[in-house]
Short mmCIF file of C-alpha atoms in Angstrom, two decimals:
data_model
loop_
_atom_site.label_atom_id
_atom_site.label_comp_id
_atom_site.label_asym_id
_atom_site.label_seq_id
_atom_site.Cartn_x
_atom_site.Cartn_y
_atom_site.Cartn_z
CA MET H 1 4.76 -29.19 5.65
CA ALA H 2 3.12 -26.50 3.51
CA LYS H 3 1.50 -26.97 0.19
CA SER H 4 2.82 -24.81 -2.63
CA ILE H 5 1.90 -23.59 -6.08
CA MET H 6 3.68 -21.33 -8.55
CA ILE H 7 2.16 -18.47 -10.54
CA GLN H 8 3.99 -17.99 -13.85
CA GLY H 9 3.18 -15.57 -16.65
CA THR H 10 3.18 -15.51 -20.41
CA GLY H 11 5.41 -12.40 -20.15
CA SER H 12 6.48 -9.55 -17.90
CA ASN H 13 3.79 -7.23 -16.48
CA VAL H 14 0.93 -9.67 -16.92
CA GLY H 15 0.00 -9.03 -13.25
CA LYS H 16 1.74 -11.91 -11.43
CA SER H 17 2.81 -9.83 -8.47
CA MET H 18 -0.61 -8.35 -7.91
CA LEU H 19 -2.29 -11.72 -8.42
CA VAL H 20 -0.09 -13.36 -5.78
CA ALA H 21 -0.78 -10.48 -3.37
CA GLY H 22 -4.55 -10.87 -3.94
CA ILE H 23 -4.50 -14.63 -3.54
CA ALA H 24 -2.45 -14.27 -0.37
CA ARG H 25 -4.94 -11.87 1.22
CA ALA H 26 -7.91 -14.04 0.11
CA LEU H 27 -6.44 -17.15 1.65
CA VAL H 28 -5.43 -15.39 4.80
CA ASN H 29 -8.98 -14.10 5.08
CA ARG H 30 -10.04 -17.72 4.82
CA GLY H 31 -7.92 -18.53 7.81
CA LEU H 32 -4.81 -19.94 6.17
CA SER H 33 -1.24 -19.06 6.94
CA VAL H 34 0.41 -17.91 3.67
CA ALA H 35 4.01 -17.18 2.73
CA PRO H 36 4.92 -15.39 -0.54
CA PHE H 37 8.06 -16.43 -2.40
CA LYS H 38 9.94 -15.41 -5.51
CA PRO H 39 13.14 -17.34 -6.20
CA GLN H 40 14.72 -14.71 -8.43
CA ASN H 41 13.70 -11.14 -8.92
CA MET H 42 15.24 -8.21 -10.84
CA SER H 43 14.42 -4.79 -9.41
CA ASN H 44 16.03 -1.73 -7.98
CA ASN H 45 12.91 -1.14 -5.94
CA ALA H 46 13.86 -3.06 -2.80
CA ALA H 47 12.45 -3.34 0.69
CA VAL H 48 14.39 -3.85 3.98
CA THR H 49 13.28 -6.90 5.95
CA VAL H 50 12.95 -7.50 9.67
CA ASP H 51 15.96 -9.78 9.57
CA GLY H 52 18.18 -7.11 8.12
CA GLY H 53 18.18 -8.08 4.45
CA GLU H 54 16.67 -6.72 1.26
CA ILE H 55 14.08 -8.15 -1.09
CA GLY H 56 12.01 -6.99 -4.05
CA ARG H 57 9.27 -4.48 -3.15
CA ALA H 58 6.61 -6.78 -4.63
CA GLN H 59 7.43 -9.51 -2.08
CA ALA H 60 7.18 -6.99 0.75
CA LEU H 61 3.73 -6.07 -0.53
CA GLN H 62 2.81 -9.74 -0.76
CA ALA H 63 4.00 -10.20 2.84
CA LEU H 64 1.73 -7.31 3.87
CA ALA H 65 -1.09 -8.99 2.02
CA ALA H 66 -0.33 -12.21 3.91
CA ARG H 67 -0.28 -10.28 7.18
CA ARG H 68 3.27 -11.33 8.03
CA ALA H 69 6.60 -9.55 8.33
CA PRO H 70 8.81 -9.65 5.24
CA THR H 71 11.96 -11.74 5.49
CA ALA H 72 14.96 -12.31 3.23
CA ASP H 73 13.80 -15.86 2.47
CA MET H 74 10.82 -14.49 0.51
CA ASN H 75 13.13 -13.44 -2.34
CA PRO H 76 16.48 -15.23 -1.91
CA VAL H 77 18.02 -13.90 -5.18
CA LEU H 78 17.58 -10.28 -6.05
CA LEU H 79 19.31 -8.76 -9.03
CA LYS H 80 19.78 -4.99 -8.94
CA PRO H 81 20.84 -3.62 -12.33
CA GLU H 82 23.79 -1.23 -12.11
CA THR H 83 24.54 -1.03 -15.91
CA ASP H 84 22.92 -2.31 -19.05
CA ILE H 85 24.94 -5.53 -18.84
CA GLY H 86 25.61 -5.97 -15.14
CA ALA H 87 23.80 -6.25 -11.85
CA GLN H 88 24.45 -6.46 -8.10
CA VAL H 89 23.54 -9.89 -6.84
CA ILE H 90 21.73 -10.06 -3.48
CA VAL H 91 21.55 -13.58 -1.96
CA GLN H 92 19.28 -14.21 0.99
CA GLY H 93 19.17 -10.49 1.71
CA LYS H 94 22.86 -9.71 1.49
CA ARG H 95 25.03 -8.34 -1.28
CA GLN H 96 27.22 -11.11 -2.65
CA THR H 97 28.79 -9.71 -5.80
CA THR H 98 28.33 -7.78 -9.02
CA LEU H 99 28.11 -9.89 -12.18
CA LYS H 100 27.84 -9.21 -15.87
CA ALA H 101 24.90 -10.99 -17.55
CA ARG H 102 27.12 -13.48 -19.40
CA ASP H 103 28.78 -14.52 -16.05
CA TYR H 104 25.53 -14.92 -14.17
CA ALA H 105 24.76 -18.31 -15.69
CA LYS H 106 27.86 -19.75 -14.04
CA ALA H 107 26.54 -18.77 -10.63
CA LYS H 108 23.06 -20.30 -11.08
CA PRO H 109 23.75 -23.77 -9.69
CA GLU H 110 24.87 -22.31 -6.38
CA LEU H 111 22.00 -19.80 -6.44
CA LEU H 112 19.49 -22.58 -7.00
CA LEU H 113 20.68 -24.19 -3.77
CA ALA H 114 20.07 -20.87 -1.95
CA THR H 115 16.54 -20.56 -3.38
CA LEU H 116 15.66 -24.11 -2.33
CA GLU H 117 17.01 -23.55 1.15
CA SER H 118 14.90 -20.39 1.57
CA PHE H 119 11.85 -22.06 0.11
CA ARG H 120 12.05 -24.99 2.49
CA ARG H 121 12.50 -22.70 5.52
CA LEU H 122 9.39 -20.76 4.46
CA ALA H 123 7.42 -23.95 3.90
CA GLU H 124 7.90 -24.73 7.57
CA THR H 125 6.11 -21.59 8.61
CA ALA H 126 2.92 -21.63 6.55
CA ASP H 127 0.00 -23.65 5.28
CA ILE H 128 0.74 -22.68 1.69
CA VAL H 129 3.60 -21.01 -0.14
CA LEU H 130 2.61 -18.90 -3.12
CA ILE H 131 5.50 -18.74 -5.59
CA GLU H 132 5.84 -16.05 -8.20
CA GLY H 133 7.79 -16.63 -11.39
CA ALA H 134 9.76 -13.95 -13.33
CA GLY H 135 9.20 -12.94 -16.91
CA SER H 136 8.00 -15.95 -18.86
CA PRO H 137 8.89 -19.66 -19.06
CA ALA H 138 8.55 -19.37 -22.85
CA GLU H 139 12.00 -17.74 -22.99
CA THR H 140 13.39 -21.18 -23.71
CA ASN H 141 16.86 -19.82 -24.41
CA LEU H 142 17.08 -19.19 -20.68
CA ARG H 143 15.78 -22.63 -19.62
CA LYS H 144 19.21 -24.15 -19.00
CA GLY H 145 20.14 -23.48 -15.39
CA ASP H 146 16.90 -21.53 -14.86
CA ILE H 147 16.07 -20.66 -11.23
CA ALA H 148 13.22 -18.24 -11.85
CA ASN H 149 10.52 -20.30 -13.60
CA MET H 150 10.44 -23.96 -14.70
CA GLY H 151 13.93 -24.68 -13.43
CA PHE H 152 12.84 -23.84 -9.92
CA ALA H 153 9.49 -25.52 -10.32
CA GLU H 154 11.22 -28.69 -11.36
CA ALA H 155 13.82 -28.61 -8.56
CA ALA H 156 11.16 -27.93 -5.92
CA ASN H 157 8.60 -30.23 -7.62
CA VAL H 158 5.77 -27.66 -7.53
CA PRO H 159 2.81 -27.25 -9.91
CA VAL H 160 2.31 -24.15 -12.00
CA ILE H 161 -0.59 -21.89 -12.99
CA LEU H 162 0.03 -19.89 -16.18
CA VAL H 163 -1.40 -16.33 -16.37
CA GLY H 164 -1.97 -14.38 -19.62
CA ASP H 165 -2.70 -10.69 -20.07
CA ILE H 166 -5.63 -10.05 -22.41
CA ASP H 167 -5.22 -6.28 -22.29
CA ARG H 168 -2.10 -6.43 -24.49
CA GLY H 169 -3.87 -8.62 -27.05
CA GLY H 170 -3.27 -12.11 -28.38
CA VAL H 171 -3.90 -13.88 -25.10
CA ILE H 172 -4.89 -17.18 -26.77
CA ALA H 173 -1.58 -17.21 -28.61
CA GLN H 174 0.23 -16.22 -25.39
CA ILE H 175 -0.98 -19.28 -23.52
CA VAL H 176 -1.16 -21.85 -26.32
CA GLY H 177 2.11 -20.66 -27.72
CA THR H 178 3.74 -21.07 -24.32
CA LYS H 179 2.79 -24.69 -24.27
CA ALA H 180 3.97 -25.20 -27.80
CA VAL H 181 7.53 -24.04 -27.09
CA LEU H 182 7.93 -25.68 -23.70
CA ALA H 183 9.62 -29.06 -23.28
CA PRO H 184 6.94 -31.72 -22.61
CA ALA H 185 8.01 -32.15 -18.95
CA ASP H 186 7.65 -28.44 -18.32
CA ALA H 187 4.29 -28.26 -20.08
CA ASP H 188 3.05 -31.16 -17.95
CA ARG H 189 3.95 -29.20 -14.83
CA ILE H 190 1.34 -26.50 -15.72
CA LYS H 191 -1.99 -27.50 -14.19
CA GLY H 192 -4.21 -24.64 -15.20
CA PHE H 193 -4.35 -21.12 -16.60
CA ALA H 194 -6.04 -17.78 -15.90
CA ILE H 195 -6.76 -14.64 -17.90
CA ASN H 196 -5.95 -11.28 -16.37
CA LYS H 197 -6.97 -7.62 -17.10
CA PHE H 198 -10.18 -8.26 -19.01
CA ARG H 199 -12.27 -5.18 -19.85
CA GLY H 200 -15.98 -5.58 -20.48
CA ASP H 201 -18.31 -8.58 -20.33
CA VAL H 202 -16.22 -11.65 -19.43
CA SER H 203 -18.78 -13.98 -20.93
CA LEU H 204 -17.67 -12.78 -24.31
CA PHE H 205 -14.46 -14.78 -23.79
CA ASP H 206 -16.16 -18.12 -23.06
CA ASP H 207 -15.28 -19.46 -26.50
CA GLY H 208 -11.69 -18.27 -25.98
CA LEU H 209 -11.45 -20.27 -22.79
CA THR H 210 -12.73 -23.34 -24.61
CA ASP H 211 -10.17 -22.87 -27.40
CA ILE H 212 -7.31 -22.57 -24.89
CA SER H 213 -8.40 -25.64 -22.98
CA ASN H 214 -8.85 -27.64 -26.22
CA HIS H 215 -5.31 -26.77 -27.37
CA THR H 216 -3.60 -27.23 -23.99
CA GLY H 217 -5.66 -29.65 -21.95
CA TRP H 218 -5.49 -27.22 -19.03
CA PRO H 219 -8.52 -26.08 -17.02
CA SER H 220 -9.33 -22.39 -16.59
CA LEU H 221 -9.13 -20.86 -13.10
CA GLY H 222 -11.03 -17.80 -14.32
CA VAL H 223 -11.09 -14.56 -16.23
CA LEU H 224 -10.17 -11.65 -14.02
CA PRO H 225 -11.78 -8.34 -14.96
CA TRP H 226 -9.67 -5.23 -14.86
CA PHE H 227 -9.10 -4.18 -11.20
CA PRO H 228 -9.32 -0.37 -11.23
CA ASP H 229 -7.50 0.22 -7.95
CA ALA H 230 -4.42 -1.72 -8.99
CA TRP H 231 -2.49 1.56 -9.48
CA ARG H 232 -2.86 2.25 -5.78
CA LEU H 233 -0.62 -0.73 -4.90
CA PRO H 234 3.17 -0.15 -4.98
CA ALA H 235 4.70 -0.83 -8.44
CA GLU H 236 7.95 -2.77 -8.56
CA ASP H 237 8.97 -2.37 -12.19
CA VAL H 238 10.40 0.94 -13.24
CA LEU H 239 8.41 0.56 -16.49
CA ASP H 240 5.23 1.01 -14.39
CA LEU H 241 6.47 4.30 -13.02
CA GLN H 242 4.24 7.09 -14.32
CA SER H 243 2.46 10.15 -13.07
CA GLY H 244 -0.09 9.02 -10.51
CA PRO H 245 -3.44 8.33 -12.21
CA GLY H 246 -5.26 9.43 -9.12
CA SER H 247 -3.41 12.74 -8.77
CA ALA H 248 -5.25 15.99 -8.82
CA THR H 249 -4.93 18.51 -11.62
CA GLY H 250 -5.59 22.23 -11.87
CA THR H 251 -4.02 25.54 -11.01
CA ASP H 252 -4.71 25.16 -7.28
CA THR H 253 -2.98 21.80 -7.02
CA PHE H 254 0.34 21.31 -5.26
CA LYS H 255 2.65 19.97 -7.93
CA ILE H 256 5.58 17.59 -7.31
CA ALA H 257 8.02 17.04 -10.18
CA VAL H 258 10.11 13.85 -10.10
CA PRO H 259 12.94 13.48 -12.63
CA ARG H 260 13.05 9.88 -13.72
CA LEU H 261 16.66 8.86 -13.25
CA ALA H 262 18.17 6.17 -15.46
CA ARG H 263 18.90 3.91 -12.43
CA ILE H 264 15.99 5.09 -10.27
CA ALA H 265 15.66 3.02 -7.12
CA ASN H 266 13.17 2.66 -4.27
CA PHE H 267 10.65 4.82 -6.03
CA ASP H 268 7.88 3.51 -3.81
CA ASP H 269 8.61 6.75 -1.91
CA LEU H 270 6.22 8.30 -4.45
CA ASP H 271 3.29 5.95 -3.83
CA PRO H 272 1.77 7.79 -0.79
CA LEU H 273 2.08 11.08 -2.64
CA SER H 274 0.38 9.77 -5.81
CA THR H 275 -2.73 8.81 -3.85
CA GLU H 276 -3.29 12.25 -2.32
CA PRO H 277 -6.25 14.02 -3.85
CA GLY H 278 -4.65 17.45 -3.48
CA LEU H 279 -1.30 16.58 -5.08
CA SER H 280 -0.07 16.06 -8.62
CA VAL H 281 3.01 13.83 -9.05
CA ASP H 282 4.60 14.47 -12.41
CA ILE H 283 7.25 12.01 -13.56
CA ILE H 284 9.61 13.87 -15.85
CA GLU H 285 11.02 11.70 -18.62
CA ASP H 286 14.15 12.27 -20.60
CA GLY H 287 13.93 15.24 -22.90
CA ARG H 288 11.37 17.09 -20.82
CA PRO H 289 12.36 20.11 -18.73
CA LEU H 290 11.36 20.35 -15.11
CA PRO H 291 7.99 22.16 -15.09
CA VAL H 292 8.01 25.82 -14.21
CA ASP H 293 4.86 25.42 -12.10
CA ALA H 294 6.30 22.72 -9.78
CA ASP H 295 6.10 23.52 -6.08
CA LEU H 296 8.53 20.72 -5.08
CA VAL H 297 11.16 18.89 -7.05
CA LEU H 298 11.80 15.47 -5.50
CA ILE H 299 15.03 13.78 -6.63
CA PRO H 300 14.57 10.07 -5.80
CA GLY H 301 16.99 7.27 -4.97
CA SER H 302 19.45 5.82 -7.46
CA LYS H 303 21.30 2.54 -7.84
CA SER H 304 24.24 4.41 -9.46
CA THR H 305 24.36 7.87 -8.07
CA ILE H 306 27.35 9.25 -9.94
CA ALA H 307 26.05 7.91 -13.30
CA ASP H 308 22.60 9.26 -12.60
CA LEU H 309 24.00 12.65 -11.67
CA ALA H 310 25.64 12.78 -15.07
CA HIS H 311 22.29 11.77 -16.61
CA PHE H 312 20.56 14.53 -14.65
CA ARG H 313 22.94 17.12 -16.01
CA ALA H 314 22.68 15.70 -19.54
CA GLN H 315 18.91 16.43 -19.50
CA GLY H 316 19.57 20.03 -18.44
CA TRP H 317 17.69 19.38 -15.19
CA ASP H 318 20.48 21.05 -13.17
CA ILE H 319 19.78 24.30 -14.98
CA ASP H 320 15.99 23.85 -14.50
CA LEU H 321 16.52 23.09 -10.80
CA ALA H 322 18.47 26.35 -10.25
CA ALA H 323 15.67 28.27 -11.96
CA HIS H 324 13.10 26.43 -9.81
CA LEU H 325 14.86 27.65 -6.67
CA ARG H 326 15.03 31.17 -7.94
CA ARG H 327 11.29 31.07 -8.27
CA GLY H 328 10.98 30.13 -4.67
CA GLY H 329 10.41 26.39 -5.11
CA HIS H 330 11.50 23.61 -2.79
CA VAL H 331 13.82 20.65 -3.40
CA LEU H 332 13.96 17.32 -1.57
CA GLY H 333 16.56 14.64 -2.28
CA ILE H 334 16.13 11.12 -0.92
CA CYS H 335 19.13 8.76 -0.69
CA GLY H 336 20.93 9.06 -4.03
CA GLY H 337 19.08 12.24 -4.67
CA TYR H 338 20.30 13.52 -1.33
CA GLN H 339 23.88 12.70 -2.24
CA MET H 340 23.54 14.58 -5.59
CA LEU H 341 22.51 17.81 -3.81
CA GLY H 342 25.90 18.17 -2.14
CA GLN H 343 29.28 19.63 -3.08
CA THR H 344 31.07 16.41 -4.03
CA ILE H 345 30.53 12.71 -4.38
CA ALA H 346 33.75 10.71 -3.97
CA ASP H 347 34.13 7.06 -4.87
CA PRO H 348 37.72 6.28 -3.92
CA GLU H 349 37.36 2.47 -4.17
CA GLY H 350 35.47 2.46 -7.48
CA ILE H 351 32.39 0.89 -6.07
CA GLU H 352 30.05 2.41 -8.72
CA GLY H 353 32.62 2.62 -11.53
CA ALA H 354 36.01 4.16 -12.03
CA PRO H 355 37.57 5.53 -8.77
CA GLY H 356 37.34 9.32 -8.49
CA SER H 357 35.33 12.27 -7.33
CA VAL H 358 32.68 14.40 -9.07
CA PRO H 359 31.06 17.71 -8.21
CA GLY H 360 27.49 17.56 -6.93
CA LEU H 361 24.73 20.03 -7.66
CA GLY H 362 26.12 22.29 -4.90
CA LEU H 363 22.79 23.03 -3.27
CA LEU H 364 23.74 21.65 0.16
CA GLU H 365 26.94 22.08 2.17
CA ILE H 366 27.54 18.33 2.37
CA ASN H 367 30.01 15.87 0.93
CA THR H 368 29.52 12.17 0.34
CA VAL H 369 32.14 9.42 0.29
CA MET H 370 31.13 5.98 -1.10
CA ARG H 371 32.03 3.08 1.16
CA PRO H 372 31.57 -0.69 0.50
CA GLU H 373 29.44 -1.22 3.61
CA LYS H 374 25.75 -1.09 2.83
CA HIS H 375 23.36 0.41 5.39
CA LEU H 376 20.30 -1.82 5.68
CA ASN H 377 18.07 -0.75 8.55
CA LEU H 378 14.45 -0.30 9.45
CA ARG H 379 14.13 3.05 11.22
CA ASP H 380 11.77 4.87 13.53
CA ALA H 381 12.35 8.61 13.24
CA THR H 382 10.85 11.89 14.39
CA TYR H 383 10.08 14.95 12.23
CA LEU H 384 11.64 17.58 14.43
CA PRO H 385 9.47 20.65 13.48
CA THR H 386 6.27 18.95 14.74
CA GLY H 387 7.27 15.74 16.49
CA ALA H 388 5.37 13.58 13.99
CA ALA H 389 6.48 9.93 13.99
CA VAL H 390 8.04 8.55 10.83
CA GLN H 391 8.77 4.94 9.93
CA GLY H 392 11.12 4.12 7.11
CA TYR H 393 14.25 2.37 6.05
CA GLU H 394 17.82 3.04 4.99
CA ILE H 395 19.34 1.12 2.06
CA HIS H 396 22.47 2.84 0.74
CA ILE H 397 26.20 3.01 0.57
CA GLY H 398 28.02 6.21 1.33
CA GLU H 399 28.63 8.46 4.28
CA THR H 400 27.48 12.10 4.13
CA THR H 401 28.80 14.89 6.33
CA GLY H 402 28.93 18.67 6.17
CA ALA H 403 27.81 21.97 7.67
CA ASP H 404 24.17 21.67 6.51
CA CYS H 405 23.87 18.40 8.50
CA ALA H 406 23.63 20.68 11.53
CA ARG H 407 20.34 21.97 10.19
CA THR H 408 18.71 18.60 10.42
CA TRP H 409 14.91 18.02 10.23
CA LEU H 410 14.77 14.39 11.22
CA SER H 411 15.95 12.52 14.25
CA ILE H 412 16.60 8.75 14.53
CA ALA H 413 16.89 7.50 18.14
CA GLY H 414 17.93 10.96 19.18
CA THR H 415 20.62 11.26 16.49
CA PRO H 416 20.23 14.01 13.86
CA HIS H 417 19.57 12.81 10.33
CA GLY H 418 19.49 14.56 6.99
CA ALA H 419 20.42 18.11 6.10
CA ALA H 420 18.84 21.43 5.01
CA SER H 421 20.05 24.66 3.40
CA LYS H 422 20.15 27.90 5.34
CA ASP H 423 16.85 29.07 3.84
CA GLY H 424 15.20 25.66 4.24
CA LYS H 425 14.34 25.38 0.59
CA VAL H 426 16.65 22.43 -0.06
CA MET H 427 16.46 19.33 2.11
CA GLY H 428 17.74 15.80 1.94
CA CYS H 429 17.83 12.50 3.87
CA TYR H 430 18.59 8.81 3.51
CA LEU H 431 15.25 7.68 4.90
CA HIS H 432 13.02 5.89 2.37
CA GLY H 433 9.33 5.30 3.04
CA LEU H 434 8.83 8.36 5.16
CA PHE H 435 5.75 9.60 3.26
CA SER H 436 3.85 6.55 4.31
CA ALA H 437 3.41 8.26 7.66
CA ASP H 438 0.13 10.27 7.35
CA ALA H 439 0.84 12.89 10.02
CA PHE H 440 4.39 13.55 8.76
CA ARG H 441 3.23 13.76 5.15
CA ALA H 442 0.65 16.36 6.07
CA ASP H 443 3.04 18.34 8.28
CA PHE H 444 5.87 18.33 5.74
CA LEU H 445 3.74 19.42 2.81
CA ARG H 446 2.00 22.13 4.84
CA THR H 447 5.35 23.92 5.22
CA MET H 448 5.44 24.30 1.44
CA GLY H 449 1.84 25.31 0.93
CA GLY H 450 0.54 21.80 0.20
CA SER H 451 -1.78 19.53 2.11
CA ALA H 452 -2.44 15.82 2.66
CA SER H 453 -5.54 14.02 3.88
CA ALA H 454 -5.21 10.39 2.84
CA SER H 455 -4.69 7.42 5.19
CA TYR H 456 -2.14 5.65 3.11
CA GLU H 457 -1.50 2.42 5.02
CA ALA H 458 -5.18 1.97 5.86
CA ASP H 459 -6.05 2.60 2.19
CA THR H 460 -3.47 0.07 0.99
CA ASP H 461 -4.93 -2.53 3.32
CA ARG H 462 -8.41 -1.69 2.05
CA VAL H 463 -7.31 -2.16 -1.59
CA LEU H 464 -5.79 -5.57 -0.69
CA ASP H 465 -9.09 -6.66 0.80
CA ALA H 466 -10.91 -5.36 -2.26
CA LEU H 467 -8.47 -7.31 -4.48
CA ALA H 468 -9.07 -10.43 -2.41
CA ALA H 469 -12.83 -10.05 -2.81
CA HIS H 470 -12.29 -9.50 -6.56
CA LEU H 471 -10.48 -12.87 -6.70
CA GLU H 472 -13.08 -14.66 -4.62
CA THR H 473 -15.63 -13.61 -7.24
CA HIS H 474 -13.69 -14.22 -10.46
CA PHE H 475 -10.88 -16.71 -9.67
CA ASP H 476 -11.27 -20.35 -8.68
CA LEU H 477 -9.37 -20.33 -5.38
CA ASP H 478 -10.80 -23.75 -4.42
CA LEU H 479 -9.28 -25.26 -7.57
CA LEU H 480 -5.99 -23.55 -6.88
CA LEU H 481 -5.91 -25.13 -3.37
CA ASP H 482 -6.73 -28.52 -4.83
CA LEU H 483 -3.91 -28.17 -7.41
CA ALA H 484 -1.36 -27.12 -4.84
CA THR H 485 0.91 -29.91 -3.65
CA GLU H 486 2.87 -30.56 -0.49
CA ALA H 487 6.39 -29.04 -0.58
#
């Protein structure tokens, strides 16, 4: 039976996901078999698994770091926000229901059983299970029925390492304050702490480590300096979505504008583009017009297509998009963005809201009808103009048909996929992840006057190895293994 240990944070975005990925790669490089696990996640950035389910994108990255295929058991409860007060509930990879926040607590006892079942299955396949918490255990108002942090740790009887983020300030208070508000039994479950995102000379924090240990009784597993290539790894939280820090700038750069939809989903499509030295990926926030110098406007996926189409129009982006096309620009819609480009979107069963039909942007001769069945498939496709291989995934509801589907540009197992306008300026498809394929990315952008030269998957693997080396230097992995207990 595997050992296990849980990484919890003093808050969201302290770097738990990246830390688990780095630990996973470091331990795999040491010869151990590692399984990542997150009992409950909230994200609209999902990945399709080899067993036909969906999990949070961070767990898919952690599986890649662990050099194993992602499975639904790695993230047995996934919450996908549809409104400000409600979310779709995915259990062991499959959509179970949609619940409002106040009703979710009633479902937690049953969901805890599912998380424990998945955890135990994973524990049979690895030497160690690395568990990632969600948010912070210091949110004590959520402790009753908790399945994300201390509630799961207690039920599975696993030790915890607490991680604080020094970059946001007040890290001593973050860690000491967490212990102060926790119930004694929960505080006793924490066996050590670590500091993340330090800038400068780490020895300057030696006294801080002493102060934390004196107040908590916990040993330090290290102070992690800022990891500059962290931005190259796929982000899971929409709050991390920003114009790529590695993107090129200048008048000769190929510019991609991406309107940030209110319920944007599966935005990891942008990651391979953001790493290209010859591209600029510009995330357009509310209140900003689509830039007049954009070469390509990419409309991403959405968890609530009809609502996000209304949001798109409310920003005036539909007017900007029409002007972009008059200037000779290109448009690509992926998944929900693809649906928006058509003539109509019909939701007769009220899957996304009130039953009805709304006009689309009218840029493709296609129509979409929402259906309750969700398409969850890993796909091997071909880019028809050049024959380049494409690997991706479908994760959507809705069926799209129409005249422009005859002008397809992708093929999946010999079946046409996607659609294009008569002049080829407007294109759409349901295939996520397609830009990860280096040859396709280069061929596709070349048709619009752009270029691509990066080796995305190889570069991601290189960054994971660099992150593992970073942890070997600055994090006490031997102590972590000693603190881990048998599941």
